[in-house]
Amino acid sequence: QQQVKQSPQSLIVQKGGISIINCAYENTAFDYFPWYQQFPGKGPALLIAIRPDVSEKKEGRFTISFNKSAKQFSLHIMDSQPGDSATYFCAAKGNNDMRFGAGTRLTVKP
Amino acid sequence: NAGVTQTPKFRVLKTGQSMTLLCAQDMNHEYMYWYRQDPGMGLRLIHYSVGEGTTAKGEVPDGYNVSRLKKQNFLLGLESAAPSQTSVYFCASSWLYEQYFGPGTRLTVT
């Protein structure tokens, strides 16, 4: 079964809008929660990551919100730009095992 | 500094044929990973290595073998390819948490 559930599968937002992608996990042993960005034909690249001892982390226009009790975390992209159009994956890592969500294809319309 | 490189970029195999995918990293990372990426399923860990000479099974190891004879290289082998192994394969490396991905190998098994 998928240990990390990601939604939505696809998302369309207007330029300047806020993109929100959600993930939920099951295994409480996970201790590292990254988000990866992937452009077509390329490998995933780390965008931002959070550890469970903080509830929020912000880097530029990208923010992770983390709710340990609900076992949920989300990615917020502020002022979304057409260049942000890509597939985004959440992930959760425990020991040496990284589990990925199924991905969200984000399209930002100009 | 090339980061993580993968060869080949594309390959077509017939059912029952064998092949080896090569991953190389020049960042002196201890950890290396092989993933497969299928539509709607995110990335799934096949095998990983925590150091030269060590390997371990991931989430979907059946039908694959790996070797890490040198720290900078991680090989993924398919002994008898099956159509179910049609996928995009990504290699990654890391010190601890942040994983750096290669550009991928698109494999088709007919």
mmCIF file of C-alpha atoms in Angstrom:
data_model
loop_
_atom_site.group_PDB
_atom_site.id
_atom_site.type_symbol
_atom_site.label_atom_id
_atom_site.label_comp_id
_atom_site.label_asym_id
_atom_site.label_seq_id
_atom_site.Cartn_x
_atom_site.Cartn_y
_atom_site.Cartn_z
ATOM 1 C CA GLN A 1 0.000 0.000 0.000
ATOM 2 C CA GLN A 2 1.137 3.542 -0.613
ATOM 3 C CA GLN A 3 2.621 4.943 2.575
ATOM 4 C CA VAL A 4 2.510 8.520 1.345
ATOM 5 C CA LYS A 5 -0.710 9.768 -0.234
ATOM 6 C CA GLN A 6 -0.583 12.922 -2.324
ATOM 7 C CA SER A 7 -3.350 15.115 -3.676
ATOM 8 C CA PRO A 8 -4.437 16.491 -6.037
ATOM 9 C CA GLN A 9 -3.158 14.541 -9.051
ATOM 10 C CA SER A 10 -3.216 17.689 -11.134
ATOM 11 C CA LEU A 11 -3.608 21.370 -10.418
ATOM 12 C CA ILE A 12 -4.145 24.395 -12.621
ATOM 13 C CA VAL A 13 -3.627 27.872 -11.199
ATOM 14 C CA GLN A 14 -3.388 31.325 -12.663
ATOM 15 C CA LYS A 15 -0.138 33.260 -12.621
ATOM 16 C CA GLY A 16 0.191 35.019 -9.285
ATOM 17 C CA GLY A 17 -2.070 32.570 -7.490
ATOM 18 C CA ILE A 18 -1.296 30.161 -4.664
ATOM 19 C CA SER A 19 -0.669 26.491 -5.406
ATOM 20 C CA ILE A 20 -1.326 24.038 -2.580
ATOM 21 C CA ILE A 21 -0.399 20.364 -2.647
ATOM 22 C CA ASN A 22 -1.171 18.027 0.223
ATOM 23 C CA CYS A 23 0.390 14.820 1.512
ATOM 24 C CA ALA A 24 -0.450 12.381 4.270
ATOM 25 C CA TYR A 25 1.750 9.661 5.671
ATOM 26 C CA GLU A 26 1.216 6.609 7.829
ATOM 27 C CA ASN A 27 4.543 5.610 9.321
ATOM 28 C CA THR A 28 5.389 7.612 12.448
ATOM 29 C CA ALA A 29 9.044 6.560 12.076
ATOM 30 C CA PHE A 30 9.463 8.943 9.151
ATOM 31 C CA ASP A 31 11.704 11.825 10.200
ATOM 32 C CA TYR A 32 12.418 13.806 7.039
ATOM 33 C CA PHE A 33 9.857 15.209 4.621
ATOM 34 C CA PRO A 34 11.160 16.647 1.346
ATOM 35 C CA TRP A 35 9.413 18.014 -1.699
ATOM 36 C CA TYR A 36 10.882 17.384 -5.123
ATOM 37 C CA GLN A 37 10.266 19.239 -8.378
ATOM 38 C CA GLN A 38 10.559 17.418 -11.683
ATOM 39 C CA PHE A 39 10.521 18.888 -15.186
ATOM 40 C CA PRO A 40 9.776 16.657 -18.196
ATOM 41 C CA GLY A 41 12.748 14.505 -19.183
ATOM 42 C CA LYS A 42 14.705 15.410 -16.049
ATOM 43 C CA GLY A 43 15.370 13.812 -12.701
ATOM 44 C CA PRO A 44 13.652 15.093 -9.562
ATOM 45 C CA ALA A 45 15.397 17.950 -7.756
ATOM 46 C CA LEU A 46 15.027 18.817 -4.092
ATOM 47 C CA LEU A 47 12.894 21.916 -3.620
ATOM 48 C CA ILE A 48 12.469 22.203 0.144
ATOM 49 C CA ALA A 49 12.430 19.842 3.121
ATOM 50 C CA ILE A 50 11.311 19.801 6.744
ATOM 51 C CA ARG A 51 11.998 17.787 9.880
ATOM 52 C CA PRO A 52 9.096 16.909 12.214
ATOM 53 C CA ASP A 53 10.299 19.144 15.054
ATOM 54 C CA VAL A 54 9.090 22.293 13.239
ATOM 55 C CA SER A 55 5.637 23.149 11.933
ATOM 56 C CA GLU A 56 6.612 25.387 9.035
ATOM 57 C CA LYS A 57 9.550 26.126 6.803
ATOM 58 C CA LYS A 58 9.737 28.868 4.210
ATOM 59 C CA GLU A 59 12.213 29.346 1.400
ATOM 60 C CA GLY A 60 11.372 32.200 -0.930
ATOM 61 C CA ARG A 61 7.954 31.550 -2.476
ATOM 62 C CA PHE A 62 7.836 27.957 -1.212
ATOM 63 C CA THR A 63 6.503 26.979 2.212
ATOM 64 C CA ILE A 64 6.038 23.595 3.856
ATOM 65 C CA SER A 65 3.395 23.318 6.563
ATOM 66 C CA PHE A 66 3.719 20.261 8.795
ATOM 67 C CA ASN A 67 1.109 18.807 11.149
ATOM 68 C CA LYS A 68 2.676 15.980 13.135
ATOM 69 C CA SER A 69 -0.460 14.970 15.018
ATOM 70 C CA ALA A 70 -2.476 14.672 11.802
ATOM 71 C CA LYS A 71 0.448 13.100 9.924
ATOM 72 C CA GLN A 72 0.010 15.585 7.113
ATOM 73 C CA PHE A 73 2.195 18.102 5.349
ATOM 74 C CA SER A 74 1.644 20.459 2.473
ATOM 75 C CA LEU A 75 3.515 22.592 -0.031
ATOM 76 C CA HIS A 76 2.393 26.141 -0.706
ATOM 77 C CA ILE A 77 3.725 28.007 -3.721
ATOM 78 C CA MET A 78 3.013 31.712 -3.429
ATOM 79 C CA ASP A 79 2.821 34.003 -6.463
ATOM 80 C CA SER A 80 2.891 30.967 -8.775
ATOM 81 C CA GLN A 81 4.715 31.527 -12.077
ATOM 82 C CA PRO A 82 4.544 29.711 -15.432
ATOM 83 C CA GLY A 83 8.110 28.516 -14.759
ATOM 84 C CA ASP A 84 6.767 26.609 -11.742
ATOM 85 C CA SER A 85 4.838 24.310 -14.082
ATOM 86 C CA ALA A 86 6.234 20.877 -13.271
ATOM 87 C CA THR A 87 5.416 17.700 -11.392
ATOM 88 C CA TYR A 88 5.840 17.878 -7.633
ATOM 89 C CA PHE A 89 6.463 14.902 -5.389
ATOM 90 C CA CYS A 90 6.260 14.773 -1.641
ATOM 91 C CA ALA A 91 8.296 12.154 0.159
ATOM 92 C CA ALA A 92 8.938 10.791 3.615
ATOM 93 C CA LYS A 93 12.123 9.185 4.841
ATOM 94 C CA GLY A 94 12.791 6.837 7.713
ATOM 95 C CA ASN A 95 16.133 5.031 8.125
ATOM 96 C CA ASN A 96 17.289 4.425 4.549
ATOM 97 C CA ASP A 97 13.851 4.097 3.014
ATOM 98 C CA MET A 98 12.381 7.073 1.123
ATOM 99 C CA ARG A 99 8.719 6.763 0.148
ATOM 100 C CA PHE A 100 7.268 9.076 -2.494
ATOM 101 C CA GLY A 101 3.780 10.305 -3.183
ATOM 102 C CA ALA A 102 2.287 9.699 -6.631
ATOM 103 C CA GLY A 103 2.970 13.255 -7.789
ATOM 104 C CA THR A 104 1.006 16.388 -8.680
ATOM 105 C CA ARG A 105 1.222 17.909 -12.124
ATOM 106 C CA LEU A 106 1.058 21.677 -11.675
ATOM 107 C CA THR A 107 0.208 23.971 -14.575
ATOM 108 C CA VAL A 108 0.466 27.708 -14.043
ATOM 109 C CA LYS A 109 -1.421 29.664 -16.715
ATOM 110 C CA PRO A 110 -0.055 33.038 -17.784
ATOM 111 C CA ASN B 1 31.464 18.309 -11.224
ATOM 112 C CA ALA B 2 28.933 16.211 -13.120
ATOM 113 C CA GLY B 3 26.857 15.148 -10.088
ATOM 114 C CA VAL B 4 24.974 11.916 -10.824
ATOM 115 C CA THR B 5 25.202 10.446 -14.309
ATOM 116 C CA GLN B 6 23.380 7.448 -15.770
ATOM 117 C CA THR B 7 24.056 5.332 -18.839
ATOM 118 C CA PRO B 8 22.404 4.565 -21.121
ATOM 119 C CA LYS B 9 19.702 7.225 -21.546
ATOM 120 C CA PHE B 10 17.392 4.954 -23.535
ATOM 121 C CA ARG B 11 17.216 1.236 -24.144
ATOM 122 C CA VAL B 12 14.814 -1.197 -25.774
ATOM 123 C CA LEU B 13 15.019 -4.842 -24.734
ATOM 124 C CA LYS B 14 13.210 -7.960 -25.796
ATOM 125 C CA THR B 15 11.592 -10.117 -23.124
ATOM 126 C CA GLY B 16 14.193 -12.395 -21.553
ATOM 127 C CA GLN B 17 17.211 -10.274 -22.456
ATOM 128 C CA SER B 18 19.542 -8.939 -19.802
ATOM 129 C CA MET B 19 21.174 -5.566 -19.291
ATOM 130 C CA THR B 20 23.015 -3.435 -16.760
ATOM 131 C CA LEU B 21 22.333 0.202 -15.967
ATOM 132 C CA LEU B 22 25.271 2.201 -14.686
ATOM 133 C CA CYS B 23 25.109 5.037 -12.193
ATOM 134 C CA ALA B 24 28.111 7.171 -11.294
ATOM 135 C CA GLN B 25 28.466 10.015 -8.796
ATOM 136 C CA ASP B 26 31.373 12.338 -8.175
ATOM 137 C CA MET B 27 30.221 13.831 -4.868
ATOM 138 C CA ASN B 28 31.834 11.190 -2.637
ATOM 139 C CA HIS B 29 28.406 10.212 -1.282
ATOM 140 C CA GLU B 30 28.106 7.095 0.839
ATOM 141 C CA TYR B 31 24.484 6.334 -0.007
ATOM 142 C CA MET B 32 23.216 5.391 -3.449
ATOM 143 C CA TYR B 33 19.741 4.369 -4.610
ATOM 144 C CA TRP B 34 17.909 2.959 -7.600
ATOM 145 C CA TYR B 35 14.277 3.955 -8.202
ATOM 146 C CA ARG B 36 11.742 3.242 -10.879
ATOM 147 C CA GLN B 37 9.150 5.795 -11.899
ATOM 148 C CA ASP B 38 5.814 4.737 -13.340
ATOM 149 C CA PRO B 39 2.837 6.959 -14.182
ATOM 150 C CA GLY B 40 0.618 7.608 -11.183
ATOM 151 C CA MET B 41 2.927 5.768 -8.799
ATOM 152 C CA GLY B 42 5.660 8.226 -7.996
ATOM 153 C CA LEU B 43 9.123 6.815 -7.455
ATOM 154 C CA ARG B 44 9.602 3.419 -5.871
ATOM 155 C CA LEU B 45 12.858 2.280 -4.322
ATOM 156 C CA ILE B 46 14.321 -0.860 -5.909
ATOM 157 C CA HIS B 47 17.624 -1.316 -4.074
ATOM 158 C CA TYR B 48 19.994 0.909 -2.175
ATOM 159 C CA SER B 49 23.522 0.928 -0.784
ATOM 160 C CA VAL B 50 24.866 2.528 2.374
ATOM 161 C CA GLY B 51 28.487 2.181 1.335
ATOM 162 C CA GLU B 52 30.982 0.455 -0.920
ATOM 163 C CA GLY B 53 30.408 -3.301 -0.948
ATOM 164 C CA THR B 54 26.949 -3.119 0.660
ATOM 165 C CA THR B 55 23.495 -3.423 -0.877
ATOM 166 C CA ALA B 56 19.974 -3.787 0.473
ATOM 167 C CA LYS B 57 16.478 -4.363 -0.865
ATOM 168 C CA GLY B 58 13.984 -1.565 -1.212
ATOM 169 C CA GLU B 59 10.270 -1.558 -1.843
ATOM 170 C CA VAL B 60 10.236 -3.363 -5.234
ATOM 171 C CA PRO B 61 13.433 -5.472 -5.546
ATOM 172 C CA ASP B 62 12.119 -8.524 -7.412
ATOM 173 C CA GLY B 63 13.666 -9.078 -10.839
ATOM 174 C CA TYR B 64 16.623 -6.765 -10.173
ATOM 175 C CA ASN B 65 20.115 -7.157 -8.783
ATOM 176 C CA VAL B 66 22.652 -4.524 -7.818
ATOM 177 C CA SER B 67 26.336 -4.191 -7.056
ATOM 178 C CA ARG B 68 28.469 -1.455 -5.475
ATOM 179 C CA LEU B 69 32.053 -2.518 -6.074
ATOM 180 C CA LYS B 70 33.331 1.064 -6.072
ATOM 181 C CA LYS B 71 32.044 3.918 -3.942
ATOM 182 C CA GLN B 72 31.261 6.100 -6.942
ATOM 183 C CA ASN B 73 29.386 3.470 -8.967
ATOM 184 C CA PHE B 74 26.102 1.641 -8.449
ATOM 185 C CA LEU B 75 24.974 -0.907 -11.033
ATOM 186 C CA LEU B 76 21.439 -2.151 -11.579
ATOM 187 C CA GLY B 77 21.021 -5.448 -13.424
ATOM 188 C CA LEU B 78 18.050 -7.072 -15.074
ATOM 189 C CA GLU B 79 18.818 -10.750 -15.653
ATOM 190 C CA SER B 80 15.692 -11.622 -17.635
ATOM 191 C CA ALA B 81 13.724 -8.545 -18.633
ATOM 192 C CA ALA B 82 9.926 -8.597 -18.509
ATOM 193 C CA PRO B 83 7.413 -6.123 -19.986
ATOM 194 C CA SER B 84 6.473 -5.153 -16.403
ATOM 195 C CA GLN B 85 9.954 -3.661 -16.081
ATOM 196 C CA THR B 86 9.210 -1.043 -18.707
ATOM 197 C CA SER B 87 9.799 2.149 -16.751
ATOM 198 C CA VAL B 88 12.030 5.139 -16.218
ATOM 199 C CA TYR B 89 14.874 4.321 -13.859
ATOM 200 C CA PHE B 90 16.518 6.926 -11.676
ATOM 201 C CA CYS B 91 19.662 6.677 -9.662
ATOM 202 C CA ALA B 92 20.285 8.950 -6.682
ATOM 203 C CA SER B 93 23.027 9.537 -4.151
ATOM 204 C CA SER B 94 23.227 11.262 -0.782
ATOM 205 C CA TRP B 95 25.258 11.877 2.353
ATOM 206 C CA LEU B 96 22.320 11.473 4.706
ATOM 207 C CA TYR B 97 19.033 13.070 3.757
ATOM 208 C CA GLU B 98 19.187 15.175 0.597
ATOM 209 C CA GLN B 99 19.175 12.921 -2.439
ATOM 210 C CA TYR B 100 20.601 14.036 -5.769
ATOM 211 C CA PHE B 101 19.047 12.362 -8.799
ATOM 212 C CA GLY B 102 20.466 11.471 -12.167
ATOM 213 C CA PRO B 103 18.699 12.269 -15.455
ATOM 214 C CA GLY B 104 17.113 8.832 -15.775
ATOM 215 C CA THR B 105 17.134 5.863 -18.144
ATOM 216 C CA ARG B 106 14.012 5.104 -20.156
ATOM 217 C CA LEU B 107 13.735 1.338 -20.596
ATOM 218 C CA THR B 108 11.193 -0.377 -22.804
ATOM 219 C CA VAL B 109 10.784 -4.156 -22.728
ATOM 220 C CA THR B 110 8.854 -5.594 -25.663
#
